[in-house]
mmCIF file of C-alpha atoms in Angstrom:
data_model
loop_
_atom_site.group_PDB
_atom_site.id
_atom_site.type_symbol
_atom_site.label_atom_id
_atom_site.label_comp_id
_atom_site.label_asym_id
_atom_site.label_seq_id
_atom_site.Cartn_x
_atom_site.Cartn_y
_atom_site.Cartn_z
ATOM 1 C CA UNK A 1 149.048 96.423 162.240
ATOM 2 C CA UNK A 2 152.526 94.924 162.097
ATOM 3 C CA UNK A 3 152.696 95.454 158.325
ATOM 4 C CA UNK A 4 151.675 99.123 158.490
ATOM 5 C CA UNK A 5 154.233 99.746 161.242
ATOM 6 C CA UNK A 6 156.933 98.203 159.067
ATOM 7 C CA UNK A 7 155.860 100.340 156.088
ATOM 8 C CA UNK A 8 156.098 103.477 158.221
ATOM 9 C CA UNK A 9 159.571 102.474 159.419
ATOM 10 C CA UNK A 10 160.869 102.194 155.860
ATOM 11 C CA UNK A 11 159.455 105.484 154.637
ATOM 12 C CA UNK A 12 162.168 108.024 153.882
ATOM 13 C CA UNK A 13 163.028 109.795 157.120
ATOM 14 C CA UNK A 14 162.187 113.239 155.710
ATOM 15 C CA UNK A 15 158.581 112.072 155.178
ATOM 16 C CA UNK A 16 158.188 111.488 158.920
ATOM 17 C CA UNK A 17 159.362 114.952 159.959
ATOM 18 C CA UNK A 18 156.552 117.090 161.376
ATOM 19 C CA UNK A 19 156.340 120.401 159.543
ATOM 20 C CA UNK A 20 155.202 123.848 160.637
ATOM 21 C CA UNK A 21 152.171 125.626 159.204
ATOM 22 C CA UNK A 22 154.100 126.749 156.114
ATOM 23 C CA UNK A 23 154.467 123.040 155.225
ATOM 24 C CA UNK A 24 158.206 123.350 154.606
ATOM 25 C CA UNK A 25 159.836 124.269 157.916
ATOM 26 C CA UNK A 26 160.525 121.426 160.391
ATOM 27 C CA UNK A 27 158.435 122.133 163.456
ATOM 28 C CA UNK A 28 160.768 120.805 166.149
ATOM 29 C CA UNK A 29 164.145 119.993 164.562
ATOM 30 C CA UNK A 30 166.491 122.752 163.432
ATOM 31 C CA UNK A 31 168.402 122.616 160.170
ATOM 32 C CA UNK A 32 171.830 121.125 160.757
ATOM 33 C CA UNK A 33 170.520 118.351 163.003
ATOM 34 C CA UNK A 34 169.244 116.088 160.214
ATOM 35 C CA UNK A 35 171.490 113.134 159.424
ATOM 36 C CA UNK A 36 171.960 111.524 156.026
ATOM 37 C CA UNK A 37 174.157 108.440 155.766
ATOM 38 C CA UNK A 38 176.288 108.135 152.653
ATOM 39 C CA UNK A 39 175.431 104.458 152.256
ATOM 40 C CA UNK A 40 177.898 103.863 149.430
ATOM 41 C CA UNK A 41 180.694 104.807 151.851
ATOM 42 C CA UNK A 42 179.302 102.895 154.847
ATOM 43 C CA UNK A 43 181.448 99.932 155.948
ATOM 44 C CA UNK A 44 178.660 98.333 157.982
ATOM 45 C CA UNK A 45 180.346 98.565 161.394
ATOM 46 C CA UNK A 46 176.851 98.744 163.057
ATOM 47 C CA UNK A 47 178.155 101.240 165.637
ATOM 48 C CA UNK A 48 175.539 103.916 164.877
ATOM 49 C CA UNK A 49 172.665 101.439 165.143
ATOM 50 C CA UNK A 50 173.975 100.308 168.522
ATOM 51 C CA UNK A 51 174.528 103.816 169.894
ATOM 52 C CA UNK A 52 171.229 105.296 168.637
ATOM 53 C CA UNK A 53 168.884 102.425 167.691
ATOM 54 C CA UNK A 54 165.819 104.696 167.655
ATOM 55 C CA UNK A 55 167.354 106.655 164.782
ATOM 56 C CA UNK A 56 169.644 104.350 162.799
ATOM 57 C CA UNK A 57 169.177 100.816 161.516
ATOM 58 C CA UNK A 58 171.071 98.293 159.419
ATOM 59 C CA UNK A 59 169.785 97.305 155.986
ATOM 60 C CA UNK A 60 169.894 93.763 154.652
ATOM 61 C CA UNK A 61 172.858 94.706 152.453
ATOM 62 C CA UNK A 62 174.914 95.547 155.545
ATOM 63 C CA UNK A 63 174.744 99.325 155.268
ATOM 64 C CA UNK A 64 173.322 101.757 157.821
ATOM 65 C CA UNK A 65 170.399 104.120 157.271
ATOM 66 C CA UNK A 66 168.627 106.866 159.202
ATOM 67 C CA UNK A 67 165.009 105.756 159.487
ATOM 68 C CA UNK A 68 163.799 108.450 161.892
ATOM 69 C CA UNK A 69 165.298 111.880 162.538
ATOM 70 C CA UNK A 70 166.058 112.727 166.164
ATOM 71 C CA UNK A 71 168.168 115.412 167.828
ATOM 72 C CA UNK A 72 169.572 113.562 170.829
ATOM 73 C CA UNK A 73 173.019 113.176 172.434
ATOM 74 C CA UNK A 74 173.110 109.599 171.148
ATOM 75 C CA UNK A 75 172.725 110.786 167.558
ATOM 76 C CA UNK A 76 175.546 113.307 167.987
ATOM 77 C CA UNK A 77 177.747 110.601 169.488
ATOM 78 C CA UNK A 78 177.039 108.235 166.599
ATOM 79 C CA UNK A 79 177.873 110.892 164.010
ATOM 80 C CA UNK A 80 181.077 112.020 165.722
ATOM 81 C CA UNK A 81 182.400 108.486 166.185
ATOM 82 C CA UNK A 82 181.634 107.081 162.708
ATOM 83 C CA UNK A 83 184.957 105.493 161.656
ATOM 84 C CA UNK A 84 184.601 106.529 157.987
ATOM 85 C CA UNK A 85 182.748 109.849 158.441
ATOM 86 C CA UNK A 86 179.866 108.784 156.211
ATOM 87 C CA UNK A 87 177.201 110.381 158.438
ATOM 88 C CA UNK A 88 176.469 113.941 157.404
ATOM 89 C CA UNK A 89 174.466 116.556 159.283
ATOM 90 C CA UNK A 90 172.471 118.852 157.040
ATOM 91 C CA UNK A 91 169.342 120.927 156.574
ATOM 92 C CA UNK A 92 165.896 119.472 155.972
ATOM 93 C CA UNK A 93 165.987 120.703 152.370
ATOM 94 C CA UNK A 94 169.302 118.919 151.763
ATOM 95 C CA UNK A 95 168.054 115.755 153.472
ATOM 96 C CA UNK A 96 164.940 115.633 151.303
ATOM 97 C CA UNK A 97 166.998 116.031 148.131
ATOM 98 C CA UNK A 98 169.460 113.318 149.191
ATOM 99 C CA UNK A 99 166.819 110.778 150.189
ATOM 100 C CA UNK A 100 164.724 111.286 147.059
ATOM 101 C CA UNK A 101 167.815 110.744 144.886
ATOM 102 C CA UNK A 102 168.833 107.713 146.936
ATOM 103 C CA UNK A 103 165.403 106.099 146.691
ATOM 104 C CA UNK A 104 164.272 107.186 143.220
ATOM 105 C CA UNK A 105 167.347 108.431 141.349
ATOM 106 C CA UNK A 106 167.514 111.773 139.565
ATOM 107 C CA UNK A 107 166.243 110.859 136.110
ATOM 108 C CA UNK A 108 169.668 110.076 134.683
ATOM 109 C CA UNK A 109 170.837 106.583 133.720
ATOM 110 C CA UNK A 110 174.610 107.022 133.821
ATOM 111 C CA UNK A 111 175.180 106.296 137.503
ATOM 112 C CA UNK A 112 173.221 103.115 138.138
ATOM 113 C CA UNK A 113 175.922 101.960 140.570
ATOM 114 C CA UNK A 114 174.586 104.475 143.087
ATOM 115 C CA UNK A 115 171.540 103.810 145.181
ATOM 116 C CA UNK A 116 169.708 101.035 146.947
ATOM 117 C CA UNK A 117 169.379 98.499 144.156
ATOM 118 C CA UNK A 118 172.831 98.433 142.623
ATOM 119 C CA UNK A 119 175.019 99.952 145.304
ATOM 120 C CA UNK A 120 178.052 98.146 146.646
ATOM 121 C CA UNK A 121 178.118 95.622 149.443
ATOM 122 C CA UNK A 122 180.319 96.636 152.407
ATOM 123 C CA UNK A 123 183.668 94.860 152.363
ATOM 124 C CA UNK A 124 183.144 93.222 155.745
ATOM 125 C CA UNK A 125 179.948 91.657 154.343
ATOM 126 C CA UNK A 126 181.175 90.635 150.892
ATOM 127 C CA UNK A 127 184.701 89.720 151.952
ATOM 128 C CA UNK A 128 186.029 90.998 148.631
ATOM 129 C CA UNK A 129 186.682 94.309 146.928
ATOM 130 C CA UNK A 130 184.567 95.787 144.162
ATOM 131 C CA UNK A 131 185.007 98.482 141.544
ATOM 132 C CA UNK A 132 181.670 99.903 142.668
ATOM 133 C CA UNK A 133 183.236 100.682 146.033
ATOM 134 C CA UNK A 134 185.526 103.193 144.349
ATOM 135 C CA UNK A 135 182.820 105.045 142.441
ATOM 136 C CA UNK A 136 180.943 108.080 143.626
ATOM 137 C CA UNK A 137 177.895 108.220 145.871
ATOM 138 C CA UNK A 138 174.665 110.174 145.908
ATOM 139 C CA UNK A 139 176.034 112.373 148.672
ATOM 140 C CA UNK A 140 179.251 113.328 146.853
ATOM 141 C CA UNK A 141 177.558 113.563 143.461
ATOM 142 C CA UNK A 142 174.841 115.957 144.664
ATOM 143 C CA UNK A 143 177.281 118.047 146.704
ATOM 144 C CA UNK A 144 179.588 118.428 143.709
ATOM 145 C CA UNK A 145 176.623 119.224 141.454
ATOM 146 C CA UNK A 146 175.576 122.011 143.830
ATOM 147 C CA UNK A 147 179.149 123.284 144.220
ATOM 148 C CA UNK A 148 179.677 123.806 140.479
ATOM 149 C CA UNK A 149 176.233 125.328 139.943
ATOM 150 C CA UNK A 150 175.390 129.030 139.905
ATOM 151 C CA UNK A 151 173.230 128.581 143.012
ATOM 152 C CA UNK A 152 176.184 127.888 145.346
ATOM 153 C CA UNK A 153 176.555 129.303 147.966
ATOM 154 C CA UNK A 154 173.369 131.379 147.567
ATOM 155 C CA UNK A 155 171.261 128.274 148.019
ATOM 156 C CA UNK A 156 172.221 128.353 151.680
ATOM 157 C CA UNK A 157 173.117 124.745 152.476
ATOM 158 C CA UNK A 158 174.191 123.869 156.019
ATOM 159 C CA UNK A 159 176.673 121.342 154.662
ATOM 160 C CA UNK A 160 178.131 123.743 152.066
ATOM 161 C CA UNK A 161 181.456 122.596 150.502
ATOM 162 C CA UNK A 162 182.563 126.225 150.116
ATOM 163 C CA UNK A 163 182.910 126.598 153.892
ATOM 164 C CA UNK A 164 185.216 124.585 156.129
ATOM 165 C CA UNK A 165 182.710 124.377 158.979
ATOM 166 C CA UNK A 166 179.070 123.293 158.489
ATOM 167 C CA UNK A 167 176.654 126.123 159.193
ATOM 168 C CA UNK A 168 179.120 128.918 158.342
ATOM 169 C CA UNK A 169 177.392 129.755 155.069
ATOM 170 C CA UNK A 170 175.834 133.213 155.741
ATOM 171 C CA UNK A 171 172.980 132.380 153.385
ATOM 172 C CA UNK A 172 172.199 129.358 155.547
ATOM 173 C CA UNK A 173 172.287 131.494 158.687
ATOM 174 C CA UNK A 174 169.697 133.842 157.190
ATOM 175 C CA UNK A 175 167.439 130.890 156.335
ATOM 176 C CA UNK A 176 167.916 129.494 159.841
ATOM 177 C CA UNK A 177 166.748 132.738 161.453
ATOM 178 C CA UNK A 178 163.671 132.834 159.229
ATOM 179 C CA UNK A 179 162.875 129.204 160.082
ATOM 180 C CA UNK A 180 163.230 129.934 163.808
ATOM 181 C CA UNK A 181 160.670 132.735 163.457
ATOM 182 C CA UNK A 182 158.236 130.340 161.762
ATOM 183 C CA UNK A 183 158.670 127.776 164.559
ATOM 184 C CA UNK A 184 158.206 130.352 167.326
ATOM 185 C CA UNK A 185 155.104 131.790 165.649
ATOM 186 C CA UNK A 186 153.575 128.332 165.337
ATOM 187 C CA UNK A 187 154.388 127.475 168.957
ATOM 188 C CA UNK A 188 152.809 130.704 170.133
ATOM 189 C CA UNK A 189 149.677 130.107 168.057
ATOM 190 C CA UNK A 190 149.348 126.507 169.268
ATOM 191 C CA UNK A 191 149.895 127.379 172.914
ATOM 192 C CA UNK A 192 153.045 125.269 173.213
ATOM 193 C CA UNK A 193 154.886 128.242 174.740
ATOM 194 C CA UNK A 194 152.271 128.705 177.469
ATOM 195 C CA UNK A 195 154.068 126.279 179.765
ATOM 196 C CA UNK A 196 157.180 128.472 179.622
ATOM 197 C CA UNK A 197 155.128 131.599 180.246
ATOM 198 C CA UNK A 198 153.585 129.964 183.309
ATOM 199 C CA UNK A 199 157.023 128.978 184.549
ATOM 200 C CA UNK A 200 158.272 132.575 184.208
ATOM 201 C CA UNK A 201 155.182 133.850 186.034
ATOM 202 C CA UNK A 202 156.002 131.552 188.949
#
């Protein structure tokens, strides 16, 4: 029905990602290709939603959001051309953490300005400035929280603040190799690789 389709659209994007048999590894998308939009920093230029409309959409408050994860050239173009660099590529684990905090908070009550209900309105929509626009965001808050914790960089984030280039964290690279093995094993067991075997045989 139209209502159920709308409900699916507004589920957090991580909930729509198909997982492998271990129920934690993305089956088709590799870590580093997931996109989280720092909505508190979004200026509402609508560029991403125009370039990759099957992945990004505009909310009623004028900010952009990833509603479905896709690894396409259009997504890469949207991320690379964002005028305020508020679109961040990350691992599935990071994406899940970010979206849960964005949608449900983290149990604390001292940063109500962040998130869907009390976040700022983009300046081009409101026409005025706001103190909320100068406060932190879920993205920066969670990244800083990870950075100052004892689990960084051992946690193995793709978007690790301790490394200048995303994906350089050696702990992430180890996790990526393990995830690739899970995906390949699942594809072999499901027969998805048979088409490639047949092609090689030809």
